[in-house]
Amino acid sequence: MFYRPEDGHGLPHNPFNAIVSPRPIGWISTKSADGVPNLAPYSFFNAVAYVPPQVMFSSTNEKDSLRNIRDSGTFCVNVVSEAMLHQMNESSAALPPESDEFTRAGLASAPCETIDCPRVAEAPAALECKVTEILQLKGAANFAIFGEVTGVHIREDCLRDGRFDVTSFVPIARLGYMDYTAVREVFELARPEV
């Protein structure tokens, strides 16, 4: 099969996000100018640079997260564990701006250290970020938000032999459609010598 996106794929569901998978979930927490916490999952998320450490996520439409980020210049990326799957999903509901997704999902929040923003207290890891750039992408309402990581929280039980061990908490990743996966197994693969 071959198709040009502008011509359509002819399938019952768009295969694009299933092809680009698995994708880590950026569980983005922000705070509004009025002090209301916000929490929402984004599956178009990833790390993009080591030094300084930087991440990005993209948003379709002007959602509360984007509005809060424009106002504050900050956001926090919370890592989603399998134990938090249903709370993450609950936080994806399209609620009005004055709603607190932490409360709705039954999650405790904790303050960040380098930015004025809440984070998910029990997340395996959280990345405090200061916005470096917001790009409007091609299309009606597509935005890419880039941030420099200014603080890193790691839950102690997720560190094993000096490494952040993803099997200790089983991260959740997004596949296509309404499908997810849980990372329970890892393997090492060394790069070839030259």
PDB file of C-alpha atoms in Angstrom:
ATOM      1  CA  MET A   1       0.000   0.000   0.000  1.00  0.00           C
ATOM      2  CA  PHE A   2       1.092   3.556  -0.714  1.00  0.00           C
ATOM      3  CA  TYR A   3      -0.804   6.773  -0.140  1.00  0.00           C
ATOM      4  CA  ARG A   4      -0.176  10.496  -0.200  1.00  0.00           C
ATOM      5  CA  PRO A   5      -1.518  12.074   3.003  1.00  0.00           C
ATOM      6  CA  GLU A   6      -3.164  14.908   1.074  1.00  0.00           C
ATOM      7  CA  ASP A   7      -5.174  12.314  -0.899  1.00  0.00           C
ATOM      8  CA  GLY A   8      -6.257  10.282   2.133  1.00  0.00           C
ATOM      9  CA  HIS A   9      -5.436   6.719   3.124  1.00  0.00           C
ATOM     10  CA  GLY A  10      -8.773   5.019   2.435  1.00  0.00           C
ATOM     11  CA  LEU A  11      -8.571   3.031   5.680  1.00  0.00           C
ATOM     12  CA  PRO A  12     -11.182   3.146   8.471  1.00  0.00           C
ATOM     13  CA  HIS A  13      -8.577   4.780  10.781  1.00  0.00           C
ATOM     14  CA  ASN A  14      -5.531   6.950  10.125  1.00  0.00           C
ATOM     15  CA  PRO A  15      -2.401   4.732  10.305  1.00  0.00           C
ATOM     16  CA  PHE A  16       0.110   7.583  10.840  1.00  0.00           C
ATOM     17  CA  ASN A  17       0.336   7.530  14.627  1.00  0.00           C
ATOM     18  CA  ALA A  18       0.364   3.712  14.637  1.00  0.00           C
ATOM     19  CA  ILE A  19       3.364   3.759  12.290  1.00  0.00           C
ATOM     20  CA  VAL A  20       5.283   6.203  14.505  1.00  0.00           C
ATOM     21  CA  SER A  21       5.157   4.132  17.691  1.00  0.00           C
ATOM     22  CA  PRO A  22       5.694   3.434  20.482  1.00  0.00           C
ATOM     23  CA  ARG A  23       5.805   7.027  21.685  1.00  0.00           C
ATOM     24  CA  PRO A  24       6.619   8.058  25.250  1.00  0.00           C
ATOM     25  CA  ILE A  25       3.913  10.027  26.986  1.00  0.00           C
ATOM     26  CA  GLY A  26       4.737  13.497  28.253  1.00  0.00           C
ATOM     27  CA  TRP A  27       2.354  14.042  31.162  1.00  0.00           C
ATOM     28  CA  ILE A  28       2.567  17.810  31.167  1.00  0.00           C
ATOM     29  CA  SER A  29       1.762  19.791  34.293  1.00  0.00           C
ATOM     30  CA  THR A  30       1.371  23.554  34.276  1.00  0.00           C
ATOM     31  CA  LYS A  31      -0.204  26.299  36.360  1.00  0.00           C
ATOM     32  CA  SER A  32      -2.520  29.022  35.075  1.00  0.00           C
ATOM     33  CA  ALA A  33      -2.015  32.722  35.719  1.00  0.00           C
ATOM     34  CA  ASP A  34      -4.837  32.351  38.275  1.00  0.00           C
ATOM     35  CA  GLY A  35      -2.947  29.584  40.082  1.00  0.00           C
ATOM     36  CA  VAL A  36      -5.048  26.647  38.831  1.00  0.00           C
ATOM     37  CA  PRO A  37      -3.007  23.444  38.299  1.00  0.00           C
ATOM     38  CA  ASN A  38      -3.371  21.646  34.982  1.00  0.00           C
ATOM     39  CA  LEU A  39      -2.277  18.152  33.967  1.00  0.00           C
ATOM     40  CA  ALA A  40      -2.604  16.567  30.515  1.00  0.00           C
ATOM     41  CA  PRO A  41      -0.932  13.705  28.609  1.00  0.00           C
ATOM     42  CA  TYR A  42       0.713  14.292  25.235  1.00  0.00           C
ATOM     43  CA  SER A  43       1.936  11.396  23.106  1.00  0.00           C
ATOM     44  CA  PHE A  44       3.842  13.534  20.616  1.00  0.00           C
ATOM     45  CA  PHE A  45       6.668  14.006  23.119  1.00  0.00           C
ATOM     46  CA  ASN A  46      10.390  13.274  23.303  1.00  0.00           C
ATOM     47  CA  ALA A  47      13.846  14.349  24.438  1.00  0.00           C
ATOM     48  CA  VAL A  48      15.670  16.328  21.751  1.00  0.00           C
ATOM     49  CA  ALA A  49      19.118  17.285  23.151  1.00  0.00           C
ATOM     50  CA  TYR A  50      21.612  16.267  25.867  1.00  0.00           C
ATOM     51  CA  VAL A  51      23.532  19.467  26.675  1.00  0.00           C
ATOM     52  CA  PRO A  52      21.697  21.363  27.846  1.00  0.00           C
ATOM     53  CA  PRO A  53      18.976  18.723  28.262  1.00  0.00           C
ATOM     54  CA  GLN A  54      15.897  19.654  26.232  1.00  0.00           C
ATOM     55  CA  VAL A  55      12.499  18.136  25.521  1.00  0.00           C
ATOM     56  CA  MET A  56       9.601  18.908  23.228  1.00  0.00           C
ATOM     57  CA  PHE A  57       5.945  18.061  22.876  1.00  0.00           C
ATOM     58  CA  SER A  58       3.307  19.093  20.417  1.00  0.00           C
ATOM     59  CA  SER A  59      -0.247  20.182  20.911  1.00  0.00           C
ATOM     60  CA  THR A  60      -3.160  20.430  18.533  1.00  0.00           C
ATOM     61  CA  ASN A  61      -5.329  23.456  19.240  1.00  0.00           C
ATOM     62  CA  GLU A  62      -4.901  26.084  21.944  1.00  0.00           C
ATOM     63  CA  LYS A  63      -5.362  23.849  24.984  1.00  0.00           C
ATOM     64  CA  ASP A  64      -5.031  24.877  28.634  1.00  0.00           C
ATOM     65  CA  SER A  65      -1.452  23.530  28.745  1.00  0.00           C
ATOM     66  CA  LEU A  66      -0.348  25.780  25.881  1.00  0.00           C
ATOM     67  CA  ARG A  67      -2.116  28.835  27.294  1.00  0.00           C
ATOM     68  CA  ASN A  68      -0.525  28.276  30.722  1.00  0.00           C
ATOM     69  CA  ILE A  69       2.899  27.762  29.164  1.00  0.00           C
ATOM     70  CA  ARG A  70       2.586  30.988  27.175  1.00  0.00           C
ATOM     71  CA  ASP A  71       1.708  32.832  30.404  1.00  0.00           C
ATOM     72  CA  SER A  72       4.297  31.264  32.717  1.00  0.00           C
ATOM     73  CA  GLY A  73       7.123  30.163  30.435  1.00  0.00           C
ATOM     74  CA  THR A  74       7.351  26.874  32.321  1.00  0.00           C
ATOM     75  CA  PHE A  75       6.058  23.304  32.381  1.00  0.00           C
ATOM     76  CA  CYS A  76       6.892  19.981  34.011  1.00  0.00           C
ATOM     77  CA  VAL A  77       7.048  16.604  32.250  1.00  0.00           C
ATOM     78  CA  ASN A  78       5.901  13.745  34.494  1.00  0.00           C
ATOM     79  CA  VAL A  79       6.743  10.136  33.567  1.00  0.00           C
ATOM     80  CA  VAL A  80       3.731   7.793  33.443  1.00  0.00           C
ATOM     81  CA  SER A  81       4.027   4.429  35.176  1.00  0.00           C
ATOM     82  CA  GLU A  82       1.714   1.489  34.613  1.00  0.00           C
ATOM     83  CA  ALA A  83       0.305   2.041  38.113  1.00  0.00           C
ATOM     84  CA  MET A  84      -0.831   5.522  36.999  1.00  0.00           C
ATOM     85  CA  LEU A  85      -2.361   4.488  33.664  1.00  0.00           C
ATOM     86  CA  HIS A  86      -5.979   5.179  34.614  1.00  0.00           C
ATOM     87  CA  GLN A  87      -5.132   8.448  36.353  1.00  0.00           C
ATOM     88  CA  MET A  88      -3.237   9.563  33.247  1.00  0.00           C
ATOM     89  CA  ASN A  89      -6.256   8.710  31.119  1.00  0.00           C
ATOM     90  CA  GLU A  90      -8.581  10.533  33.524  1.00  0.00           C
ATOM     91  CA  SER A  91      -6.438  13.660  33.180  1.00  0.00           C
ATOM     92  CA  SER A  92      -6.997  13.643  29.402  1.00  0.00           C
ATOM     93  CA  ALA A  93     -10.647  14.708  29.741  1.00  0.00           C
ATOM     94  CA  ALA A  94     -11.481  18.016  28.047  1.00  0.00           C
ATOM     95  CA  LEU A  95     -12.308  20.052  31.154  1.00  0.00           C
ATOM     96  CA  PRO A  96     -12.848  23.791  31.509  1.00  0.00           C
ATOM     97  CA  PRO A  97      -9.744  25.897  32.373  1.00  0.00           C
ATOM     98  CA  GLU A  98     -10.797  26.353  36.013  1.00  0.00           C
ATOM     99  CA  SER A  99     -10.752  22.574  36.612  1.00  0.00           C
ATOM    100  CA  ASP A 100      -7.897  20.849  38.444  1.00  0.00           C
ATOM    101  CA  GLU A 101      -6.952  17.548  36.767  1.00  0.00           C
ATOM    102  CA  PHE A 102      -4.817  16.514  39.756  1.00  0.00           C
ATOM    103  CA  THR A 103      -7.962  16.503  41.914  1.00  0.00           C
ATOM    104  CA  ARG A 104     -10.099  14.852  39.241  1.00  0.00           C
ATOM    105  CA  ALA A 105      -7.566  12.031  38.798  1.00  0.00           C
ATOM    106  CA  GLY A 106      -6.988  11.625  42.551  1.00  0.00           C
ATOM    107  CA  LEU A 107      -3.309  12.552  42.322  1.00  0.00           C
ATOM    108  CA  ALA A 108      -1.143  14.284  44.895  1.00  0.00           C
ATOM    109  CA  SER A 109       0.883  17.184  43.586  1.00  0.00           C
ATOM    110  CA  ALA A 110       4.234  18.450  44.818  1.00  0.00           C
ATOM    111  CA  PRO A 111       5.993  21.737  44.119  1.00  0.00           C
ATOM    112  CA  CYS A 112       8.813  21.956  41.632  1.00  0.00           C
ATOM    113  CA  GLU A 113      12.199  23.323  42.734  1.00  0.00           C
ATOM    114  CA  THR A 114      13.314  25.522  39.813  1.00  0.00           C
ATOM    115  CA  ILE A 115       9.948  26.627  38.405  1.00  0.00           C
ATOM    116  CA  ASP A 116       6.585  27.696  39.832  1.00  0.00           C
ATOM    117  CA  CYS A 117       4.588  24.686  38.728  1.00  0.00           C
ATOM    118  CA  PRO A 118       3.150  21.536  40.313  1.00  0.00           C
ATOM    119  CA  ARG A 119       4.360  18.029  39.499  1.00  0.00           C
ATOM    120  CA  VAL A 120       2.866  14.575  40.041  1.00  0.00           C
ATOM    121  CA  ALA A 121       4.239  13.650  43.481  1.00  0.00           C
ATOM    122  CA  GLU A 122       4.429   9.896  42.853  1.00  0.00           C
ATOM    123  CA  ALA A 123       5.700  10.003  39.263  1.00  0.00           C
ATOM    124  CA  PRO A 124       8.819   7.860  38.712  1.00  0.00           C
ATOM    125  CA  ALA A 125      10.548  10.965  37.343  1.00  0.00           C
ATOM    126  CA  ALA A 126       9.692  14.560  36.539  1.00  0.00           C
ATOM    127  CA  LEU A 127      11.512  17.108  34.390  1.00  0.00           C
ATOM    128  CA  GLU A 128      11.138  20.772  35.308  1.00  0.00           C
ATOM    129  CA  CYS A 129      11.350  22.868  32.138  1.00  0.00           C
ATOM    130  CA  LYS A 130      11.691  26.479  31.089  1.00  0.00           C
ATOM    131  CA  VAL A 131      10.295  27.183  27.633  1.00  0.00           C
ATOM    132  CA  THR A 132      12.878  27.929  24.963  1.00  0.00           C
ATOM    133  CA  GLU A 133      10.608  28.111  21.941  1.00  0.00           C
ATOM    134  CA  ILE A 134       7.010  27.678  20.831  1.00  0.00           C
ATOM    135  CA  LEU A 135       6.618  27.005  17.125  1.00  0.00           C
ATOM    136  CA  GLN A 136       3.404  27.131  15.152  1.00  0.00           C
ATOM    137  CA  LEU A 137       3.620  24.190  12.774  1.00  0.00           C
ATOM    138  CA  LYS A 138       2.010  23.731   9.375  1.00  0.00           C
ATOM    139  CA  GLY A 139      -1.719  23.096   9.638  1.00  0.00           C
ATOM    140  CA  ALA A 140      -4.663  24.808  11.267  1.00  0.00           C
ATOM    141  CA  ALA A 141      -3.607  24.610  14.916  1.00  0.00           C
ATOM    142  CA  ASN A 142      -0.417  22.620  15.480  1.00  0.00           C
ATOM    143  CA  PHE A 143       2.175  23.803  17.987  1.00  0.00           C
ATOM    144  CA  ALA A 144       5.565  22.431  19.125  1.00  0.00           C
ATOM    145  CA  ILE A 145       6.755  23.470  22.566  1.00  0.00           C
ATOM    146  CA  PHE A 146      10.457  23.153  23.415  1.00  0.00           C
ATOM    147  CA  GLY A 147      11.852  23.419  26.912  1.00  0.00           C
ATOM    148  CA  GLU A 148      15.218  23.266  28.659  1.00  0.00           C
ATOM    149  CA  VAL A 149      15.276  20.909  31.627  1.00  0.00           C
ATOM    150  CA  THR A 150      16.237  22.914  34.725  1.00  0.00           C
ATOM    151  CA  GLY A 151      15.506  20.301  37.387  1.00  0.00           C
ATOM    152  CA  VAL A 152      15.109  16.520  37.520  1.00  0.00           C
ATOM    153  CA  HIS A 153      13.188  14.522  40.142  1.00  0.00           C
ATOM    154  CA  ILE A 154      13.767  10.749  40.343  1.00  0.00           C
ATOM    155  CA  ARG A 155      11.924   8.449  42.708  1.00  0.00           C
ATOM    156  CA  GLU A 156      14.520   6.588  44.800  1.00  0.00           C
ATOM    157  CA  ASP A 157      12.992   3.150  44.159  1.00  0.00           C
ATOM    158  CA  CYS A 158      13.534   3.652  40.411  1.00  0.00           C
ATOM    159  CA  LEU A 159      17.317   3.827  40.798  1.00  0.00           C
ATOM    160  CA  ARG A 160      19.134   0.490  40.660  1.00  0.00           C
ATOM    161  CA  ASP A 161      22.910   0.174  40.558  1.00  0.00           C
ATOM    162  CA  GLY A 162      23.210   3.845  39.655  1.00  0.00           C
ATOM    163  CA  ARG A 163      20.821   3.601  36.700  1.00  0.00           C
ATOM    164  CA  PHE A 164      17.250   4.774  36.162  1.00  0.00           C
ATOM    165  CA  ASP A 165      15.582   1.383  35.749  1.00  0.00           C
ATOM    166  CA  VAL A 166      12.389   1.597  33.692  1.00  0.00           C
ATOM    167  CA  THR A 167      11.424  -1.972  34.584  1.00  0.00           C
ATOM    168  CA  SER A 168      11.066  -0.847  38.211  1.00  0.00           C
ATOM    169  CA  PHE A 169       7.928   1.130  37.345  1.00  0.00           C
ATOM    170  CA  VAL A 170       6.893  -0.090  33.837  1.00  0.00           C
ATOM    171  CA  PRO A 171       6.492   3.024  31.662  1.00  0.00           C
ATOM    172  CA  ILE A 172       3.442   3.405  29.465  1.00  0.00           C
ATOM    173  CA  ALA A 173       3.809   4.340  25.798  1.00  0.00           C
ATOM    174  CA  ARG A 174       1.265   5.262  23.170  1.00  0.00           C
ATOM    175  CA  LEU A 175       0.772   3.222  20.036  1.00  0.00           C
ATOM    176  CA  GLY A 176      -1.758   4.107  17.359  1.00  0.00           C
ATOM    177  CA  TYR A 177      -5.489   4.571  17.689  1.00  0.00           C
ATOM    178  CA  MET A 178      -6.529   3.990  21.359  1.00  0.00           C
ATOM    179  CA  ASP A 179      -3.710   1.463  21.905  1.00  0.00           C
ATOM    180  CA  TYR A 180      -0.983   1.614  24.556  1.00  0.00           C
ATOM    181  CA  THR A 181       1.887  -0.626  25.621  1.00  0.00           C
ATOM    182  CA  ALA A 182       3.794  -1.228  28.845  1.00  0.00           C
ATOM    183  CA  VAL A 183       7.582  -1.614  28.832  1.00  0.00           C
ATOM    184  CA  ARG A 184       8.384  -4.670  30.946  1.00  0.00           C
ATOM    185  CA  GLU A 185      11.484  -5.965  29.203  1.00  0.00           C
ATOM    186  CA  VAL A 186      14.671  -4.296  28.023  1.00  0.00           C
ATOM    187  CA  PHE A 187      17.845  -5.509  26.310  1.00  0.00           C
ATOM    188  CA  GLU A 188      21.242  -3.952  25.687  1.00  0.00           C
ATOM    189  CA  LEU A 189      22.751  -3.553  22.236  1.00  0.00           C
ATOM    190  CA  ALA A 190      26.266  -2.154  21.922  1.00  0.00           C
ATOM    191  CA  ARG A 191      27.192   0.021  18.973  1.00  0.00           C
ATOM    192  CA  PRO A 192      29.657  -1.567  16.533  1.00  0.00           C
ATOM    193  CA  GLU A 193      33.344  -0.724  16.838  1.00  0.00           C
ATOM    194  CA  VAL A 194      34.973   1.224  14.003  1.00  0.00           C
TER     195      VAL A 194
END
